[in-house]
PDB file of N, CA, C and O in Angstrom:
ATOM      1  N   UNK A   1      65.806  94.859-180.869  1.00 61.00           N
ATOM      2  CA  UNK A   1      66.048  95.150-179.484  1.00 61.00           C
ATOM      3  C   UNK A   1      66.546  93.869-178.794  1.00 61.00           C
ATOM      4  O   UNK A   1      65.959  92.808-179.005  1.00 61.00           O
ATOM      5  N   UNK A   2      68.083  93.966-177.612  1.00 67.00           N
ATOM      6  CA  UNK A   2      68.316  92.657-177.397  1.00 67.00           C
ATOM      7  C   UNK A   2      67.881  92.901-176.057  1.00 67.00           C
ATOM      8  O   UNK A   2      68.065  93.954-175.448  1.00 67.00           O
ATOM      9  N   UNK A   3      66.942  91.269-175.358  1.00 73.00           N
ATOM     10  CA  UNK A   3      66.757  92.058-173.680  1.00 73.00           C
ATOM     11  C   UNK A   3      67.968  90.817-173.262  1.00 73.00           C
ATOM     12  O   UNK A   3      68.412  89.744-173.669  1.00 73.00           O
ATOM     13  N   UNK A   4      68.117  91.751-172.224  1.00 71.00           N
ATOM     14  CA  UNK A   4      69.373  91.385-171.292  1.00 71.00           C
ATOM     15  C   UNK A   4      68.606  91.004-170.090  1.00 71.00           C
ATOM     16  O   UNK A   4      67.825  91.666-169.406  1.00 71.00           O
ATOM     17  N   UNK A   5      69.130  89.417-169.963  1.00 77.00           N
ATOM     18  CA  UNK A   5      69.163  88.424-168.811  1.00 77.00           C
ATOM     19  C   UNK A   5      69.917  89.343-167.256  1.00 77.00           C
ATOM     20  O   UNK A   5      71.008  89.912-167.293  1.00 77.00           O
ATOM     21  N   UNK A   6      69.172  89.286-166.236  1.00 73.00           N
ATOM     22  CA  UNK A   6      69.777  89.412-165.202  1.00 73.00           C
ATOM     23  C   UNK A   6      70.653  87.671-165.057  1.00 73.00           C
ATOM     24  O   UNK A   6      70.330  86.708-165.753  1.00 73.00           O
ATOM     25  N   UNK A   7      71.809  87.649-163.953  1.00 76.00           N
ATOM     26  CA  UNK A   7      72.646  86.359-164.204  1.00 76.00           C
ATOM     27  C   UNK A   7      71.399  86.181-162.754  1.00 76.00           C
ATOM     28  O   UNK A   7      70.552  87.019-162.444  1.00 76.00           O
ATOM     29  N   UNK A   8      71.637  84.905-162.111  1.00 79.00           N
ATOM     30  CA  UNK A   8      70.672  84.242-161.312  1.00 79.00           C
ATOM     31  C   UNK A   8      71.229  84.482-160.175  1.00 79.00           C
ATOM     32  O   UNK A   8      72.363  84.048-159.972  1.00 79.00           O
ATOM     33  N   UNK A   9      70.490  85.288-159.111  1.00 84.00           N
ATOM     34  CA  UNK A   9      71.118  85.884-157.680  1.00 84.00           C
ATOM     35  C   UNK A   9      72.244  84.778-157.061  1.00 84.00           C
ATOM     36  O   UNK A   9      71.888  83.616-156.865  1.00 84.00           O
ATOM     37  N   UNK A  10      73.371  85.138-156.823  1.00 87.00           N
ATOM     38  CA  UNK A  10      74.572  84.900-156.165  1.00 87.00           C
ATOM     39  C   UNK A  10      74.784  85.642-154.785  1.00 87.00           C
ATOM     40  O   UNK A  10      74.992  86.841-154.600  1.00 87.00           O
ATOM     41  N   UNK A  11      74.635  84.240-153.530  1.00 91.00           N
ATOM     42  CA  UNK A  11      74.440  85.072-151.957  1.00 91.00           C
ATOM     43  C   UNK A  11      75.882  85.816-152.277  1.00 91.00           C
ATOM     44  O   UNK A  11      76.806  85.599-153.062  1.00 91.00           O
ATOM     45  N   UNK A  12      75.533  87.014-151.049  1.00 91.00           N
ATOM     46  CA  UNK A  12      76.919  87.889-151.205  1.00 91.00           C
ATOM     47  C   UNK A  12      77.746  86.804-150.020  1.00 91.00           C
ATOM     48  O   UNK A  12      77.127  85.981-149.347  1.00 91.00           O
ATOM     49  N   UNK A  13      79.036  86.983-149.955  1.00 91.00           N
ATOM     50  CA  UNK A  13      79.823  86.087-149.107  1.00 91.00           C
ATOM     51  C   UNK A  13      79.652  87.260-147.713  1.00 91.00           C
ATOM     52  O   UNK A  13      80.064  86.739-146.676  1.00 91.00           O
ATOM     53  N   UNK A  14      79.262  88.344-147.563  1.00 91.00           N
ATOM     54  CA  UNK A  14      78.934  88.783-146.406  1.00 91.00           C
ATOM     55  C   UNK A  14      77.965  88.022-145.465  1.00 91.00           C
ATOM     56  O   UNK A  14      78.140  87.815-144.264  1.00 91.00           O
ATOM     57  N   UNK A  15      76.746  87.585-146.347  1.00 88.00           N
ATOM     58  CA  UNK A  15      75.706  87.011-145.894  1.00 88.00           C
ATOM     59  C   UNK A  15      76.018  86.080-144.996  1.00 88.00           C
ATOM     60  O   UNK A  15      75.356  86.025-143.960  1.00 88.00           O
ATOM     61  N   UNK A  16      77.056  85.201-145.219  1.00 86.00           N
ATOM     62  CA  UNK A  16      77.395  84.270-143.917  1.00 86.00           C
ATOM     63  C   UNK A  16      77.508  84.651-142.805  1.00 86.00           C
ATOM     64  O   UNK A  16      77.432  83.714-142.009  1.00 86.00           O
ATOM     65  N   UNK A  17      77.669  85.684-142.312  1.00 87.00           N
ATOM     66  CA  UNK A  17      77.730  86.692-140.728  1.00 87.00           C
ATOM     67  C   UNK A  17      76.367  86.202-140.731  1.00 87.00           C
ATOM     68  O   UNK A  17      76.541  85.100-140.210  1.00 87.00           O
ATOM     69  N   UNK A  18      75.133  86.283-140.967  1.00 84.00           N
ATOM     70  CA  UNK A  18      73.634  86.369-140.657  1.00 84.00           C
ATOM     71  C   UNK A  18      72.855  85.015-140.789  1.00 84.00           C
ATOM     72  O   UNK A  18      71.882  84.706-140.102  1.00 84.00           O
ATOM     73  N   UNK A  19      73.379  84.319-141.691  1.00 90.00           N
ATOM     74  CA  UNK A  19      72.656  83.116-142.538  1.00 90.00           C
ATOM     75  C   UNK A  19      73.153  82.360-142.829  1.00 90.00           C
ATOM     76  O   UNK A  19      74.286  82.701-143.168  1.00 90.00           O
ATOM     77  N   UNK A  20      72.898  80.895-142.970  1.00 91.00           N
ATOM     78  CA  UNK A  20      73.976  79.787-143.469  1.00 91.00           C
ATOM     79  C   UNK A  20      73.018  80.053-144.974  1.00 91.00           C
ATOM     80  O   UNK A  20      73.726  80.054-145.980  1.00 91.00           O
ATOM     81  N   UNK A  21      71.876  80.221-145.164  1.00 92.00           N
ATOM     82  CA  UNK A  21      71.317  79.975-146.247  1.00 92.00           C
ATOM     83  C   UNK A  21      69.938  81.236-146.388  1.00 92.00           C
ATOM     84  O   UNK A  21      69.404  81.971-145.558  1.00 92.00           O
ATOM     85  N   UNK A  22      69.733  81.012-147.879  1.00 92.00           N
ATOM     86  CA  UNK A  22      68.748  81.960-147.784  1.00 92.00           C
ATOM     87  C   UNK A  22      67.346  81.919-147.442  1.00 92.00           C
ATOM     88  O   UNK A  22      66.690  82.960-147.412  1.00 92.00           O
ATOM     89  N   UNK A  23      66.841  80.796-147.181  1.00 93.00           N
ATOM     90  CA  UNK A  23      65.866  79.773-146.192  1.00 93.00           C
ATOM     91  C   UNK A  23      66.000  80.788-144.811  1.00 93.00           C
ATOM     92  O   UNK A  23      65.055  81.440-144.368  1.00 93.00           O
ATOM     93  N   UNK A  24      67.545  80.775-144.164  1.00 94.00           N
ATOM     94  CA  UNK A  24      67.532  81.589-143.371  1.00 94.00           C
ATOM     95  C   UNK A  24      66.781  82.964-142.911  1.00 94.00           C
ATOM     96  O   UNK A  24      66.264  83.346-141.861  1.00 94.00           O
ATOM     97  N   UNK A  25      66.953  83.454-144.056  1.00 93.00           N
ATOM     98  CA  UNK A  25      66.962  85.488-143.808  1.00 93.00           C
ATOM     99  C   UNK A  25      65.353  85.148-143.289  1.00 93.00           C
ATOM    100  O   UNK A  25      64.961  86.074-142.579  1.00 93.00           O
ATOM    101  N   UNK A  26      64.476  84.230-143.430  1.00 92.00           N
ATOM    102  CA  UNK A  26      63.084  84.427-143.175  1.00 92.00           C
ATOM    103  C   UNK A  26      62.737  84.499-141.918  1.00 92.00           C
ATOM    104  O   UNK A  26      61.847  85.217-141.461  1.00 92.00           O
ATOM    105  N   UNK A  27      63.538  83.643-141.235  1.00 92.00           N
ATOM    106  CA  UNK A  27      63.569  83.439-139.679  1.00 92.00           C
ATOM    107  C   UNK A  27      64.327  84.761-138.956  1.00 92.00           C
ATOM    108  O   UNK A  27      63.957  85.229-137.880  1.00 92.00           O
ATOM    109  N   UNK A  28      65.600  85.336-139.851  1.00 89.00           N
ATOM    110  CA  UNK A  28      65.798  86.562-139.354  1.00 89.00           C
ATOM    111  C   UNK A  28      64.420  87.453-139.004  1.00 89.00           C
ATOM    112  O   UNK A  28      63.971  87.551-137.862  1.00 89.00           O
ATOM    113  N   UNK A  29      63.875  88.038-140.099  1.00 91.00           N
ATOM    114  CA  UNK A  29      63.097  88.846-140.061  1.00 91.00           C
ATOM    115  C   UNK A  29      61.650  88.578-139.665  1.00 91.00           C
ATOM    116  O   UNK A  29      60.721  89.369-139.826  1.00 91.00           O
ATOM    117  N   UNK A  30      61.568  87.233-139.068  1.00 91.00           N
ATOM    118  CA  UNK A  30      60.093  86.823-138.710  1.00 91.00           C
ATOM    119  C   UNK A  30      59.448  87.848-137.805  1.00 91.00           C
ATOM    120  O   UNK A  30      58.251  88.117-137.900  1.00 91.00           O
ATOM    121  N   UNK A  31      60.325  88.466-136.846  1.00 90.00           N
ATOM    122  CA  UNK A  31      59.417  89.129-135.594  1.00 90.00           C
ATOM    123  C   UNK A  31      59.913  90.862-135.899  1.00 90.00           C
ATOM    124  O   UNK A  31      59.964  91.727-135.025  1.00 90.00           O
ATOM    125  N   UNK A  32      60.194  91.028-137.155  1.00 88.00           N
ATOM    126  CA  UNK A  32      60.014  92.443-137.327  1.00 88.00           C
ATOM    127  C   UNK A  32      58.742  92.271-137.822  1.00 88.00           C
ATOM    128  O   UNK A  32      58.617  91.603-138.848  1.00 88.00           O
ATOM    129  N   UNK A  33      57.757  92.754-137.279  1.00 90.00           N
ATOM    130  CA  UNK A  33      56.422  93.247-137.389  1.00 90.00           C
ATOM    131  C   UNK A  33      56.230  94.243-137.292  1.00 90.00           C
ATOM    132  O   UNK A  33      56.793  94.926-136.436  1.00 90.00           O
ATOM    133  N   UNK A  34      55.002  94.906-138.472  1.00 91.00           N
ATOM    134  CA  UNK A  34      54.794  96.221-138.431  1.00 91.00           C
ATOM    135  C   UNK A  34      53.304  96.574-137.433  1.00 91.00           C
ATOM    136  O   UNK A  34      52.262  95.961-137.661  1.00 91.00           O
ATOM    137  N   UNK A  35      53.397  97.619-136.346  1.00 91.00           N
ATOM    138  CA  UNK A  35      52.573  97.091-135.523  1.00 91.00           C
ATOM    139  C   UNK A  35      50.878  97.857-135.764  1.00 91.00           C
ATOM    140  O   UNK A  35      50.696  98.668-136.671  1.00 91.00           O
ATOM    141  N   UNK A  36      50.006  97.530-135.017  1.00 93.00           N
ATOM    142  CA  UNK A  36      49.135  98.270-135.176  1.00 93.00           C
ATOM    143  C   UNK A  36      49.010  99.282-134.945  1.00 93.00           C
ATOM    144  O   UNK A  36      49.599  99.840-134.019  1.00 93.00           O
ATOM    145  N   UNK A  37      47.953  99.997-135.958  1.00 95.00           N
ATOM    146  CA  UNK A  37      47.709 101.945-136.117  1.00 95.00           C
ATOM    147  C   UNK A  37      48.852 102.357-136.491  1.00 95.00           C
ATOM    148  O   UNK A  37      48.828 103.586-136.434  1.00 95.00           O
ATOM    149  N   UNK A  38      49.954 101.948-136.885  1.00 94.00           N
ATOM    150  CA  UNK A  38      51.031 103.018-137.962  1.00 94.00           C
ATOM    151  C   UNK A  38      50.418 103.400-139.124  1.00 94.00           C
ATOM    152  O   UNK A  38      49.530 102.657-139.542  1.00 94.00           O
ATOM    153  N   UNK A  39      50.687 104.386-139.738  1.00 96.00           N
ATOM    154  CA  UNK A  39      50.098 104.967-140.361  1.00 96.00           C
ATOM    155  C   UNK A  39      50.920 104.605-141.649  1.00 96.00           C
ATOM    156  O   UNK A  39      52.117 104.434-141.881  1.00 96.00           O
ATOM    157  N   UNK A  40      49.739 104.561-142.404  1.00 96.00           N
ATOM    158  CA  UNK A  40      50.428 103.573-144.129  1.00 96.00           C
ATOM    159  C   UNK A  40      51.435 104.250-144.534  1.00 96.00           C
ATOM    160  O   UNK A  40      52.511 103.759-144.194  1.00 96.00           O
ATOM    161  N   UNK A  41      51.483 105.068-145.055  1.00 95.00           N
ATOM    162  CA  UNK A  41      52.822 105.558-144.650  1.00 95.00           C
ATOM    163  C   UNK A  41      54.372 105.334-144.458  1.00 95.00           C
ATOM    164  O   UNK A  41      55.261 105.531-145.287  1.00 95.00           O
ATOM    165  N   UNK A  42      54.471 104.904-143.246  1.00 92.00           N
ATOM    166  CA  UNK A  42      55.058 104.211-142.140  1.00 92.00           C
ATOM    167  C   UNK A  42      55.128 102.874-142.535  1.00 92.00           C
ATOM    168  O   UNK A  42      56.142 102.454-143.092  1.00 92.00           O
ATOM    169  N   UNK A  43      53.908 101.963-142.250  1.00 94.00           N
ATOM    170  CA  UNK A  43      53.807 100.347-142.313  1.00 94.00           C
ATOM    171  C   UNK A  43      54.486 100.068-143.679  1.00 94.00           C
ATOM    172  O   UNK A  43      55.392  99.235-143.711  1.00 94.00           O
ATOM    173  N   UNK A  44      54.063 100.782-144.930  1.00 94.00           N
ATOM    174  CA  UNK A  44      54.850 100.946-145.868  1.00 94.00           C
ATOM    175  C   UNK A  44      56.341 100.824-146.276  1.00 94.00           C
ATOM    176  O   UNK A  44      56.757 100.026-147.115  1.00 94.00           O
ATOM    177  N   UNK A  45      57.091 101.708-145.585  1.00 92.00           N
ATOM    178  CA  UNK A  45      58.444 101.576-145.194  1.00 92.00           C
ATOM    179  C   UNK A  45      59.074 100.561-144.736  1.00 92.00           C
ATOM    180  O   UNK A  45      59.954  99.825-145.181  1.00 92.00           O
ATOM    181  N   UNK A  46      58.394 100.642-143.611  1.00 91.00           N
ATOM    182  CA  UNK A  46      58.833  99.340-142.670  1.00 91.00           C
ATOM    183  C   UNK A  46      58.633  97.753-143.358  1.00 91.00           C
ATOM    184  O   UNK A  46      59.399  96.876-142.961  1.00 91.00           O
ATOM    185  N   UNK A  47      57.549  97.400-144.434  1.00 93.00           N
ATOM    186  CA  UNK A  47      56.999  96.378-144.664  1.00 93.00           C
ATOM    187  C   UNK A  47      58.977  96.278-146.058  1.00 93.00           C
ATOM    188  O   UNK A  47      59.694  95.279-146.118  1.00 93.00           O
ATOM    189  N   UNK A  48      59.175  97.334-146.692  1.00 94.00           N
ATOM    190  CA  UNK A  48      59.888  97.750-147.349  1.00 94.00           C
ATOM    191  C   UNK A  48      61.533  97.553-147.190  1.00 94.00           C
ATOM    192  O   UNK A  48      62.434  97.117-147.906  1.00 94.00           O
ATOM    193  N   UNK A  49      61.426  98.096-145.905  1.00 92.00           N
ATOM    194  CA  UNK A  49      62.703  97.617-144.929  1.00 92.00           C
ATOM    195  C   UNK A  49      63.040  96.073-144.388  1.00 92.00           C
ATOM    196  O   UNK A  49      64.042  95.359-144.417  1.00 92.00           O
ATOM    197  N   UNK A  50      62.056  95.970-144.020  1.00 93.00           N
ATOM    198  CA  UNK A  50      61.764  93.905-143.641  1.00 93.00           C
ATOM    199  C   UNK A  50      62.339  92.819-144.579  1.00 93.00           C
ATOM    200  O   UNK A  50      62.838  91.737-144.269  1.00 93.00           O
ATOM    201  N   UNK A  51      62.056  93.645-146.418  1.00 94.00           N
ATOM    202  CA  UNK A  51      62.047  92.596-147.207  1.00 94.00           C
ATOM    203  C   UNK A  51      63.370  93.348-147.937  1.00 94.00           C
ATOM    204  O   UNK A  51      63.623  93.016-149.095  1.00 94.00           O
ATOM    205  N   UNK A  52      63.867  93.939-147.550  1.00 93.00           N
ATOM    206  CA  UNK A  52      65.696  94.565-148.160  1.00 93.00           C
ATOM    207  C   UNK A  52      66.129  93.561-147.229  1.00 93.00           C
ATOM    208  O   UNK A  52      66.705  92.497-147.455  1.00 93.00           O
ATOM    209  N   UNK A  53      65.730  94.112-146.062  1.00 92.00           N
ATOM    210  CA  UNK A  53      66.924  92.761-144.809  1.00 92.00           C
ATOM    211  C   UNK A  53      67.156  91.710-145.426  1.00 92.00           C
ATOM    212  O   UNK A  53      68.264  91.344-145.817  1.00 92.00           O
ATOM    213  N   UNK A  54      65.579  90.847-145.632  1.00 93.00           N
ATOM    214  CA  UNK A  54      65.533  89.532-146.400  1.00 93.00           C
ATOM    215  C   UNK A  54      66.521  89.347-147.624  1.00 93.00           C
ATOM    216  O   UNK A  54      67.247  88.369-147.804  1.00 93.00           O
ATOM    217  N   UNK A  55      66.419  90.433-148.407  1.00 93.00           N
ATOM    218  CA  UNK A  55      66.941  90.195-149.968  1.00 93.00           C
ATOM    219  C   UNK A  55      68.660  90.441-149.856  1.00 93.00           C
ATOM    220  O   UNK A  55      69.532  90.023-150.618  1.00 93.00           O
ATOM    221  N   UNK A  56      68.789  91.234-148.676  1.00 92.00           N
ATOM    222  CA  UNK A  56      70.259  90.940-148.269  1.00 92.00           C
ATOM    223  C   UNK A  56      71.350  90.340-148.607  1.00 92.00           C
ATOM    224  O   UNK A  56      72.475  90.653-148.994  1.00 92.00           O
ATOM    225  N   UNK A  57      70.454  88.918-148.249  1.00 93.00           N
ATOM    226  CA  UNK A  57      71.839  87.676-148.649  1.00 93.00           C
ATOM    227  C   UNK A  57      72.174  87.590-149.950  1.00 93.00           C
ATOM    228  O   UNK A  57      73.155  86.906-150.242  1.00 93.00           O
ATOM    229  N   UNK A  58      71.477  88.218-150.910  1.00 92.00           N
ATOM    230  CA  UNK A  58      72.140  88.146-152.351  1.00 92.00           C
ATOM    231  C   UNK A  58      72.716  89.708-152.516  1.00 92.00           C
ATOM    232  O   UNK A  58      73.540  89.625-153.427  1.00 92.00           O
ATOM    233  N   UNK A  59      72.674  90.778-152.158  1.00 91.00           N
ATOM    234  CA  UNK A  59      72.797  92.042-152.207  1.00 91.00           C
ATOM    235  C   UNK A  59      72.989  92.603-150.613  1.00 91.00           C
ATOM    236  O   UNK A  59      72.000  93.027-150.015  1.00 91.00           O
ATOM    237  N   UNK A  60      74.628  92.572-149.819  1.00 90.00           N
ATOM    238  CA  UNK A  60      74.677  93.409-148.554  1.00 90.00           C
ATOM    239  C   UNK A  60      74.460  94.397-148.503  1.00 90.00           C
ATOM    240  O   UNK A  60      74.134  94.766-147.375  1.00 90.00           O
ATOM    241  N   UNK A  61      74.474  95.327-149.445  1.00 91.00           N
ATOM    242  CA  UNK A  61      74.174  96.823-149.619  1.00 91.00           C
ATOM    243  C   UNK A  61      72.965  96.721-148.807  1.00 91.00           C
ATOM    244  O   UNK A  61      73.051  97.179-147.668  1.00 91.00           O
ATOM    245  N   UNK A  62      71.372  95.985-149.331  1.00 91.00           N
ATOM    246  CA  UNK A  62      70.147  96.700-149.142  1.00 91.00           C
ATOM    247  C   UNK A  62      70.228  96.543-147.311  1.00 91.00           C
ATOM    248  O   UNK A  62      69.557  97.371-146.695  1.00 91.00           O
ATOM    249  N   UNK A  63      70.788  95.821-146.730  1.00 89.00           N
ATOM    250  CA  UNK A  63      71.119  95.974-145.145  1.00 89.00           C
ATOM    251  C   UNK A  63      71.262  96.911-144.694  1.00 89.00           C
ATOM    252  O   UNK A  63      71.051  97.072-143.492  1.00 89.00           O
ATOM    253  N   UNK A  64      71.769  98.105-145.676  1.00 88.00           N
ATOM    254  CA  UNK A  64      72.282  99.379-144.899  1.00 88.00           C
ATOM    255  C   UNK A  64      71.141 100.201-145.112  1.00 88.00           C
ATOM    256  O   UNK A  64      70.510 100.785-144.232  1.00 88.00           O
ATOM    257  N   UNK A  65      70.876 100.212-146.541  1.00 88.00           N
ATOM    258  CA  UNK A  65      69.267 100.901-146.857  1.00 88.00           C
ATOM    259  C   UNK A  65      68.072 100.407-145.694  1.00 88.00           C
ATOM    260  O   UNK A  65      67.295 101.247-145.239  1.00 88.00           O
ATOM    261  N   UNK A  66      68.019  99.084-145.304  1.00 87.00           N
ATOM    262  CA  UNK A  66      66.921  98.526-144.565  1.00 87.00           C
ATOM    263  C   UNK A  66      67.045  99.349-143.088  1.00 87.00           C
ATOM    264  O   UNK A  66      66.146 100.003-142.560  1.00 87.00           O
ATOM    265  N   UNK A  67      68.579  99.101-142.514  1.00 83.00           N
ATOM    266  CA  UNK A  67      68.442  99.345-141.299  1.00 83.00           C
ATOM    267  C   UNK A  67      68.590 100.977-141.364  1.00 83.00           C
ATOM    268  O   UNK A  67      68.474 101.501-140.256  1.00 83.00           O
ATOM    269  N   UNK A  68      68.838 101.929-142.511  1.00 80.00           N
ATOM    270  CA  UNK A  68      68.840 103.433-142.392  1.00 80.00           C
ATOM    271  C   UNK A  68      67.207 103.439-142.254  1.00 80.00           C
ATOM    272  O   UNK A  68      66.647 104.101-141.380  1.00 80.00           O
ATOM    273  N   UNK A  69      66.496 102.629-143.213  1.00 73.00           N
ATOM    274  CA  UNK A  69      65.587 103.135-143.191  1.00 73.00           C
ATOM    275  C   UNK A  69      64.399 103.199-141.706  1.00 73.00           C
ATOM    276  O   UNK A  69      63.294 103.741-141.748  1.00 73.00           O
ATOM    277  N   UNK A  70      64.874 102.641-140.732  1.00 70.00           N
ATOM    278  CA  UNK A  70      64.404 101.930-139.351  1.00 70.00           C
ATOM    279  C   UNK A  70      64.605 102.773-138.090  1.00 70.00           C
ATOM    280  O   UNK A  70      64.336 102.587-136.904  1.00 70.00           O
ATOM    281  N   UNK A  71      65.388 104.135-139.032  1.00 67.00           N
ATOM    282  CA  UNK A  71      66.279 105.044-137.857  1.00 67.00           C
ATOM    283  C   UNK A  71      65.256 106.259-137.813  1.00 67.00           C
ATOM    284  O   UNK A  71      64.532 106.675-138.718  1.00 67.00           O
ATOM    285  N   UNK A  72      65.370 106.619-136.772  1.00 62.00           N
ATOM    286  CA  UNK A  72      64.910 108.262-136.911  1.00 62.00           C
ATOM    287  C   UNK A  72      65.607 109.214-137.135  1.00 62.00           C
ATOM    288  O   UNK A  72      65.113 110.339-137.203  1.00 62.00           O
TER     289      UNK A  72
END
């Protein structure tokens, strides 16, 4: 069986709209907080959504997943 190496995350060149760096995305998403009494559930998602935003800068796609997921 051969295992296959992922190659080592490469920021997407979108990411520069948001971030000079990926140090950055943390400060993006510092004050999305999930608030009290949501229901796990919910906080779940949201905790879910927070850290796609973050992972962003190597992958723009999960931005669209993060912020669909934020919609009603």
């Amino acid at each position: 069986m051969t295992t296959q190496r992922l190659p080592f995350p490469v920021p997407d060149e979108r990411a520069h709209n948001f971030a000079g760096q990926y140090a950055d995305m943390h400060d993006l998403v510092e004050d999305l907080v999930v608030p009290d009494g949501v229901p796990q559930a919910a906080a779940s998602v949201l905790r879910t959504a927070r850290e796609l935003l973050r992972q962003s800068y190597n992958c723009y796609e999960f931005s669209t997943v993060a912020g669909r997921s934020c919609t009603p």
